[in-house]
Tab-separated table of C-alpha atoms in Angstrom:
chain	number	residue	atom	x	y	z
C	1	MET	CA	52.386	48.623	30.514
C	2	SER	CA	54.294	51.338	32.100
C	3	LYS	CA	52.952	54.774	31.995
C	4	ASN	CA	56.319	56.390	32.542
C	5	GLN	CA	57.679	58.753	29.933
C	6	LEU	CA	60.124	57.485	27.393
C	7	ARG	CA	63.756	59.010	27.339
C	8	SER	CA	64.597	60.894	24.347
C	9	ASP	CA	68.196	59.370	24.164
C	10	LYS	CA	67.924	56.154	22.292
C	11	THR	CA	70.664	54.376	23.985
C	12	CYS	CA	69.752	51.984	26.866
C	13	LEU	CA	71.048	52.765	30.310
C	14	ASN	CA	71.721	49.227	30.905
C	15	CYS	CA	73.671	47.609	28.076
C	16	ASN	CA	74.133	50.630	25.738
C	17	HIS	CA	72.251	49.254	22.945
C	18	VAL	CA	70.336	51.278	20.587
C	19	VAL	CA	66.463	51.117	21.613
C	20	HIS	CA	63.956	51.959	18.880
C	21	GLN	CA	60.700	51.613	20.989
C	22	ARG	CA	59.886	51.099	24.624
C	23	PHE	CA	61.988	48.234	25.570
C	24	CYS	CA	65.567	47.295	24.550
C	25	PRO	CA	65.722	44.527	22.168
C	26	ASN	CA	69.142	43.349	23.819
C	27	CYS	CA	68.321	43.133	27.557
C	28	GLY	CA	64.764	43.991	27.814
C	29	GLN	CA	64.923	47.088	29.877
C	30	GLU	CA	62.326	49.676	29.570
C	31	ASN	CA	63.839	53.089	28.233
C	32	THR	CA	62.336	55.366	30.506
C	33	ASP	CA	63.403	57.902	33.090
C	34	SER	CA	65.261	56.268	35.868
C	35	ARG	CA	64.739	59.221	38.381
C	36	LYS	CA	61.419	58.561	40.226
C	37	THR	CA	59.504	60.206	42.957
C	38	PHE	CA	58.519	58.381	45.913
C	39	HIS	CA	54.846	58.004	44.544
C	40	HIS	CA	56.210	56.466	41.298
C	41	LEU	CA	58.499	53.979	43.315
C	42	PHE	CA	55.689	52.937	45.610
C	43	ILE	CA	53.378	52.323	42.241
C	44	HIS	CA	56.315	50.464	40.662
C	45	PHE	CA	56.902	48.318	43.779
C	46	PHE	CA	53.149	47.408	43.886
C	47	GLU	CA	52.878	46.778	39.992
C	48	ASP	CA	56.044	44.605	40.112
C	49	LEU	CA	54.606	42.738	43.162
C	50	THR	CA	51.246	42.016	41.530
C	51	HIS	CA	52.477	41.582	37.982
C	52	TYR	CA	49.988	44.200	37.041
C	53	GLU	CA	47.622	41.423	35.985
C	54	ASN	CA	45.647	40.522	39.173
C	55	ALA	CA	48.298	37.849	39.993
C	56	PHE	CA	48.567	38.757	43.549
C	57	TRP	CA	44.953	38.491	44.543
C	58	LYS	CA	44.650	35.144	42.461
C	59	THR	CA	47.852	33.900	44.434
C	60	ILE	CA	46.269	34.905	47.743
C	61	ARG	CA	42.939	33.327	46.919
C	62	ASN	CA	44.477	29.859	45.752
C	63	LEU	CA	46.947	30.207	48.669
C	64	LEU	CA	43.952	30.233	51.241
C	65	LEU	CA	41.122	27.953	49.685
C	66	LYS	CA	42.885	25.787	47.492
C	67	PRO	CA	45.660	23.608	49.308
C	68	ALA	CA	48.674	22.742	46.935
C	69	SER	CA	47.249	24.241	44.011
C	70	LEU	CA	49.960	26.754	43.805
C	71	SER	CA	52.713	24.400	43.924
C	72	LYS	CA	51.305	22.254	41.389
C	73	GLU	CA	50.756	25.027	39.213
C	74	TYR	CA	54.232	26.218	39.717
C	75	LEU	CA	55.880	22.886	39.019
C	76	SER	CA	53.659	22.448	35.840
C	77	GLY	CA	55.226	25.543	34.377
C	78	LYS	CA	52.400	28.003	34.978
C	79	ARG	CA	54.605	30.743	36.657
C	80	LEU	CA	53.756	34.099	35.274
C	81	SER	CA	49.999	33.819	36.504
C	82	TYR	CA	51.136	33.673	40.281
C	83	LEU	CA	53.669	35.222	42.233
C	84	ALA	CA	56.892	33.473	42.547
C	85	PRO	CA	57.191	31.387	45.768
C	86	VAL	CA	60.225	33.138	47.343
C	87	ARG	CA	58.671	36.601	46.600
C	88	LEU	CA	55.338	35.445	48.091
C	89	TYR	CA	57.051	34.152	51.281
C	90	ILE	CA	59.326	37.343	51.746
C	91	PHE	CA	56.440	39.733	51.340
C	92	ILE	CA	53.838	37.899	53.598
C	93	SER	CA	56.362	37.268	56.325
C	94	PHE	CA	57.482	41.021	56.253
C	95	ILE	CA	53.747	42.162	56.631
C	96	THR	CA	52.884	39.544	59.088
C	97	PHE	CA	55.867	40.120	61.495
C	98	PHE	CA	55.590	43.973	61.019
C	99	VAL	CA	51.632	43.795	62.226
C	100	ILE	CA	52.870	41.422	64.882
C	101	SER	CA	55.552	43.892	66.172
C	102	ILE	CA	52.955	46.828	66.236
C	103	VAL	CA	50.230	44.827	68.006
C	104	ALA	CA	52.695	43.517	70.627
C	105	GLU	CA	53.734	47.152	71.575
C	106	GLY	CA	50.255	47.957	72.348
C	107	THR	CA	49.572	45.087	74.455
C	108	GLU	CA	52.285	44.971	77.164
C	109	LEU	CA	51.463	43.006	80.112
C	110	GLU	CA	50.058	45.017	83.091
C	111	SER	CA	51.217	44.182	86.561
C	112	LYS	CA	48.325	43.101	88.837
C	113	PRO	CA	47.919	45.282	91.944
C	114	LEU	CA	48.577	43.897	95.149
C	115	ARG	CA	44.663	43.657	96.028
C	116	GLU	CA	44.441	41.025	93.021
C	117	ILE	CA	47.046	38.966	94.613
C	118	ARG	CA	45.645	39.175	98.114
C	119	PRO	CA	43.924	35.875	98.873
C	120	PRO	CA	40.060	35.861	99.291
C	121	ALA	CA	38.873	37.034	102.693
C	122	GLY	CA	37.589	34.099	104.893
C	123	LEU	CA	39.460	31.482	102.808
C	124	LYS	CA	41.298	28.842	105.043
C	125	LEU	CA	44.948	29.587	104.273
C	126	THR	CA	47.900	27.289	104.175
C	127	PRO	CA	51.059	28.346	106.271
C	128	ALA	CA	52.694	29.523	102.924
C	129	GLU	CA	49.639	31.433	101.813
C	130	MET	CA	49.774	33.097	105.504
C	131	ALA	CA	53.121	34.093	105.133
C	132	GLU	CA	52.527	35.554	101.854
C	133	LEU	CA	49.615	37.662	103.156
C	134	ARG	CA	51.523	38.933	105.768
C	135	GLU	CA	54.241	40.174	103.254
C	136	ILE	CA	51.399	41.792	101.385
C	137	GLU	CA	50.070	43.464	104.302
C	138	ALA	CA	53.526	44.870	105.056
C	139	VAL	CA	53.751	46.327	101.747
C	140	GLU	CA	50.233	47.890	102.007
C	141	ILE	CA	51.076	49.299	105.430
C	142	LYS	CA	54.175	50.744	103.676
C	143	GLN	CA	52.094	52.363	100.967
C	144	LYS	CA	49.833	53.735	103.423
C	145	LYS	CA	52.571	55.667	105.094
C	146	VAL	CA	53.656	56.899	101.795
C	147	ASP	CA	50.031	58.407	101.345
C	148	SER	CA	50.154	59.913	104.917
C	149	LEU	CA	53.403	61.836	103.999
C	150	ARG	CA	52.014	62.911	100.768
C	151	VAL	CA	48.954	64.458	102.687
C	152	ALA	CA	51.344	66.075	105.063
C	153	GLY	CA	53.056	67.545	102.159
C	154	LEU	CA	56.274	65.582	102.127
C	155	PHE	CA	55.539	64.172	98.587
C	156	THR	CA	53.796	65.335	95.541
C	157	LYS	CA	51.165	62.929	94.098
C	158	ASP	CA	53.489	61.673	91.249
C	159	GLU	CA	56.154	61.072	93.808
C	160	ALA	CA	53.901	59.206	96.040
C	161	GLU	CA	52.678	56.951	93.119
C	162	SER	CA	55.988	56.158	91.924
C	163	MET	CA	57.290	55.016	95.320
C	164	LYS	CA	54.191	52.972	95.838
C	165	GLN	CA	54.775	51.370	92.560
C	166	SER	CA	58.089	50.754	93.478
C	167	LEU	CA	57.417	49.128	96.543
C	168	GLU	CA	55.168	46.489	94.585
C	169	LYS	CA	57.544	46.066	91.999
C	170	ASN	CA	60.516	45.137	94.725
C	171	TYR	CA	57.795	42.588	96.431
C	172	LYS	CA	57.387	40.888	93.084
C	173	ALA	CA	60.631	40.802	92.199
C	174	VAL	CA	61.704	39.109	95.243
C	175	LYS	CA	59.108	36.718	94.553
C	176	ILE	CA	60.759	35.511	91.395
C	177	GLY	CA	63.830	34.710	93.332
C	178	GLU	CA	61.790	33.028	96.019
C	179	GLU	CA	59.979	30.536	93.804
C	180	PHE	CA	63.657	28.979	93.237
C	181	GLY	CA	64.318	29.330	97.154
C	182	TYR	CA	67.323	31.600	97.022
C	183	ARG	CA	67.394	35.446	97.222
C	184	THR	CA	70.960	35.868	96.244
C	185	VAL	CA	73.611	34.234	94.120
C	186	ARG	CA	75.812	34.053	97.230
C	187	GLN	CA	73.100	32.141	99.185
C	188	LEU	CA	72.972	29.615	96.177
C	189	ASP	CA	76.687	28.950	95.954
C	190	SER	CA	76.666	28.410	99.581
C	191	VAL	CA	74.267	25.668	99.497
C	192	GLN	CA	75.575	24.188	96.387
C	193	HIS	CA	79.147	23.953	98.087
C	194	SER	CA	77.824	22.650	101.344
C	195	LEU	CA	76.017	19.793	99.511
C	196	PRO	CA	77.533	16.322	99.551
C	197	GLU	CA	78.533	15.388	95.661
C	198	SER	CA	75.459	13.109	95.307
C	199	LYS	CA	73.022	15.674	96.143
C	200	LYS	CA	74.333	18.760	94.626
C	201	PHE	CA	72.564	20.357	91.734
C	202	SER	CA	73.201	19.203	88.097
C	203	PRO	CA	75.082	21.678	85.950
C	204	VAL	CA	71.879	22.339	83.975
C	205	LYS	CA	69.939	23.018	87.117
C	206	TYR	CA	72.509	25.037	88.990
C	207	TRP	CA	72.948	27.351	85.635
C	208	PHE	CA	69.140	27.800	85.666
C	209	TYR	CA	68.847	28.705	89.419
C	210	ARG	CA	71.708	30.971	89.133
C	211	LYS	CA	70.367	32.624	86.186
C	212	MET	CA	66.758	33.284	87.891
C	213	THR	CA	68.518	34.461	90.955
C	214	LEU	CA	70.690	37.037	89.157
C	215	ILE	CA	67.459	38.362	87.596
C	216	ASN	CA	65.785	38.557	90.838
C	217	GLN	CA	68.815	40.626	92.250
C	218	LYS	CA	68.582	43.076	89.178
C	219	GLY	CA	64.823	43.678	90.524
C	220	MET	CA	63.389	42.219	87.259
C	221	THR	CA	59.463	41.436	87.703
C	222	GLY	CA	57.675	38.507	86.181
C	223	GLU	CA	55.812	40.848	83.838
C	224	GLU	CA	59.409	42.395	82.586
C	225	LEU	CA	60.903	38.844	82.152
C	226	VAL	CA	57.752	37.888	79.970
C	227	ASN	CA	58.263	41.072	77.886
C	228	LYS	CA	62.234	40.326	77.438
C	229	PHE	CA	61.029	36.921	76.193
C	230	LYS	CA	58.590	38.416	73.805
C	231	GLU	CA	61.018	41.056	72.387
C	232	SER	CA	63.502	38.286	71.828
C	233	PHE	CA	61.014	36.095	70.204
C	234	LEU	CA	59.700	38.754	67.706
C	235	HIS	CA	63.337	39.863	66.810
C	236	ASN	CA	64.642	36.254	66.210
C	237	PHE	CA	61.641	34.196	65.296
C	238	PRO	CA	61.491	35.185	61.629
C	239	LYS	CA	65.100	33.834	61.225
C	240	VAL	CA	64.455	30.700	63.077
C	241	LEU	CA	61.413	30.135	60.916
C	242	PHE	CA	63.517	30.840	57.502
C	243	ILE	CA	66.186	28.384	58.887
C	244	TYR	CA	63.468	25.751	59.676
C	245	MET	CA	61.991	25.483	56.193
C	246	PRO	CA	64.763	23.656	54.622
C	247	ILE	CA	64.596	21.148	57.751
C	248	PHE	CA	60.906	20.725	56.981
C	249	ALA	CA	61.635	20.153	53.249
C	250	PHE	CA	64.177	17.755	54.144
C	251	PHE	CA	61.672	15.580	56.110
C	252	LEU	CA	59.352	15.566	53.088
C	253	TRP	CA	62.079	14.631	50.932
C	254	LEU	CA	62.760	11.397	53.102
C	255	PHE	CA	59.166	10.333	53.014
C	256	HIS	CA	58.670	10.479	49.279
C	257	SER	CA	60.333	8.889	46.114
C	258	LYS	CA	63.612	10.250	45.249
C	259	LYS	CA	63.077	9.344	41.702
C	260	ARG	CA	59.868	11.281	41.054
C	261	TRP	CA	60.514	14.080	43.489
C	262	TYR	CA	63.412	16.518	43.774
C	263	TYR	CA	64.091	18.326	46.975
C	264	PHE	CA	63.506	21.512	44.858
C	265	ASP	CA	59.799	20.252	44.777
C	266	HIS	CA	59.312	19.853	48.367
C	267	GLY	CA	60.930	23.339	48.807
C	268	ILE	CA	58.317	24.867	46.622
C	269	PHE	CA	55.733	22.925	48.775
C	270	THR	CA	57.279	24.172	51.888
C	271	LEU	CA	57.287	27.745	50.921
C	272	HIS	CA	53.605	27.712	49.936
C	273	TYR	CA	52.555	25.964	53.087
C	274	PHE	CA	54.559	28.333	55.394
C	275	SER	CA	53.225	31.363	53.488
C	276	PHE	CA	49.651	30.089	54.156
C	277	LEU	CA	50.662	29.742	57.866
C	278	LEU	CA	51.952	33.329	58.272
C	279	LEU	CA	49.160	34.643	56.065
C	280	VAL	CA	46.244	33.101	58.084
C	281	THR	CA	48.290	34.345	61.268
C	282	LEU	CA	48.178	37.945	59.816
C	283	ILE	CA	44.556	37.964	59.078
C	284	SER	CA	43.473	36.335	62.418
C	285	ILE	CA	45.903	38.985	64.412
C	286	SER	CA	44.351	41.859	62.215
C	287	LEU	CA	40.659	40.784	62.876
C	288	ASP	CA	41.196	39.968	66.672
C	289	SER	CA	42.821	43.717	67.029
C	290	VAL	CA	39.732	45.030	65.293
C	291	LEU	CA	37.491	43.040	67.498
C	292	THR	CA	39.419	43.911	70.484
C	293	LEU	CA	38.862	47.663	69.983
C	294	LEU	CA	35.031	47.269	70.567
C	295	HIS	CA	35.523	46.123	74.000
C	296	SER	CA	32.168	44.034	74.234
C	297	ASP	CA	31.721	40.491	75.426
C	298	ILE	CA	30.273	39.513	72.055
C	299	ALA	CA	33.296	40.752	70.371
C	300	ASP	CA	35.440	38.823	72.638
C	301	LEU	CA	33.256	35.592	72.003
C	302	ILE	CA	33.503	36.162	68.293
C	303	SER	CA	37.357	36.722	68.335
C	304	GLN	CA	37.766	33.317	70.515
C	305	ILE	CA	35.627	31.498	67.809
C	306	MET	CA	37.602	33.059	65.020
C	307	ILE	CA	40.875	31.997	66.651
C	308	PHE	CA	39.864	28.420	67.247
C	309	GLY	CA	38.456	28.181	63.433
C	310	VAL	CA	41.879	29.539	62.350
C	311	ILE	CA	43.982	27.131	64.568
C	312	CYS	CA	41.649	24.054	63.211
C	313	TRP	CA	41.999	25.241	59.745
C	314	MET	CA	45.675	25.781	60.087
C	315	LEU	CA	46.264	22.112	61.498
C	316	TYR	CA	43.890	20.649	58.659
C	317	TYR	CA	45.443	22.471	55.754
C	318	PHE	CA	48.654	20.204	55.821
C	319	PHE	CA	46.568	16.984	55.131
C	320	PRO	CA	44.682	17.668	51.810
C	321	ALA	CA	47.317	19.785	50.652
C	322	HIS	CA	49.981	16.892	51.131
C	323	HIS	CA	47.388	14.503	49.547
C	324	ARG	CA	46.769	16.657	46.428
C	325	PHE	CA	50.519	17.701	45.764
C	326	TYR	CA	51.937	14.165	46.078
C	327	GLY	CA	48.878	12.211	44.475
C	328	GLU	CA	48.942	9.361	47.107
C	329	SER	CA	46.055	7.535	48.339
C	330	ARG	CA	44.396	9.152	51.185
C	331	GLY	CA	45.357	6.552	53.773
C	332	VAL	CA	48.884	6.647	52.974
C	333	SER	CA	49.005	10.267	52.904
C	334	PHE	CA	47.054	10.517	56.124
C	335	ILE	CA	49.885	8.151	57.831
C	336	LYS	CA	52.591	10.151	56.341
C	337	THR	CA	51.206	13.501	57.474
C	338	ALA	CA	50.547	12.187	60.728
C	339	VAL	CA	54.037	10.946	61.359
C	340	LEU	CA	55.425	14.057	59.812
C	341	PHE	CA	53.513	16.228	61.983
C	342	PHE	CA	54.873	14.198	65.296
C	343	ILE	CA	58.610	14.485	63.989
C	344	ASN	CA	58.120	18.510	63.433
C	345	PHE	CA	56.413	18.747	66.813
C	346	ILE	CA	59.358	17.310	68.529
C	347	ILE	CA	61.670	19.381	66.366
C	348	VAL	CA	59.640	22.694	66.970
C	349	PHE	CA	59.522	21.878	70.709
C	350	ILE	CA	63.295	21.365	70.711
C	351	LEU	CA	63.676	24.752	68.832
C	352	LEU	CA	61.408	26.557	71.305
C	353	LEU	CA	63.476	25.218	74.464
C	354	SER	CA	66.812	26.206	72.728
C	355	PHE	CA	65.297	29.699	72.026
C	356	MET	CA	64.155	30.136	75.496
C	357	VAL	CA	67.598	28.987	76.860
C	358	TYR	CA	69.047	31.491	74.495
C	359	THR	CA	66.970	34.254	75.703
C	360	LEU	CA	67.963	33.435	79.202
C	361	ILE	CA	71.619	33.464	78.251
C	362	ASN	CA	71.502	36.685	76.694
C	363	LEU	CA	69.370	38.641	79.475
C	364	HIS	CA	71.231	41.503	80.615
């Protein structure tokens, strides 16, 4: 029960009904002071989330260790003992993507220095590798000249480092375009117009080459391109996931009896399953971040084993959850889950591909 002080005024603020005790007999609102400090707001939010009855931890425990138990309990009518499915999903997804965004900011990809790109000494090189080695050596010569000018007093140390990094960045940016064979859009358009109709690039291939060449002209490195994808992914993936859940529930509806199961039932199962996936992701990312701070080979090994175990548990979880929730034989349940996995894998692949295209279109 809330410990907030009761109002001296006995008129309910919500419905104007006379309140003789703590709660209004007409609408159920508590007759306490509505103005709260930040501390009271935080406590009220947490109490409301956990129902003040240990429902939160009970929900989390069952979600992780008892596949489908929450869905079965909810549909059987036992709803006050656990967090509501929608509230559970929103809470876990918010915390998960918040933590992912924080971790992502601290793990920006670092550019490899040219000395790590350089082929090993004494190795027999192909003509292409020889050409690349000469380009690397040309950049390194320019960097040495910058160092000489710094020693001569023409540049400060910071200015020299900035110029050397710029030389590396420009080299790597050019390499992005060269992988597709074109340094400029003008060159690409010239080739496209000169080819006979039968050998011209398809519209999709031409669009992709043109986009990558434009990225090259803007001087964007491979690391910057990956970071752009990462930023777009973190921003849009929660929306994509929320939109995908009704599709996931729809396929469950297609594979099960329409008389026994409503679409609503499949929706509840889907909410709990996706909440589980996000919660396990949150736990694994949090533990991996802690282990990374130790900077030891043992910690890295433990992290890899943990991630492998988490992936296995995430893949396996759906099988017992499906079997227990729908009450079908293990054989029938296994066949249905295998088919559902295949269908959803195809859909997820298409969604990710569409997402990559969307990100490329919106690159500035």
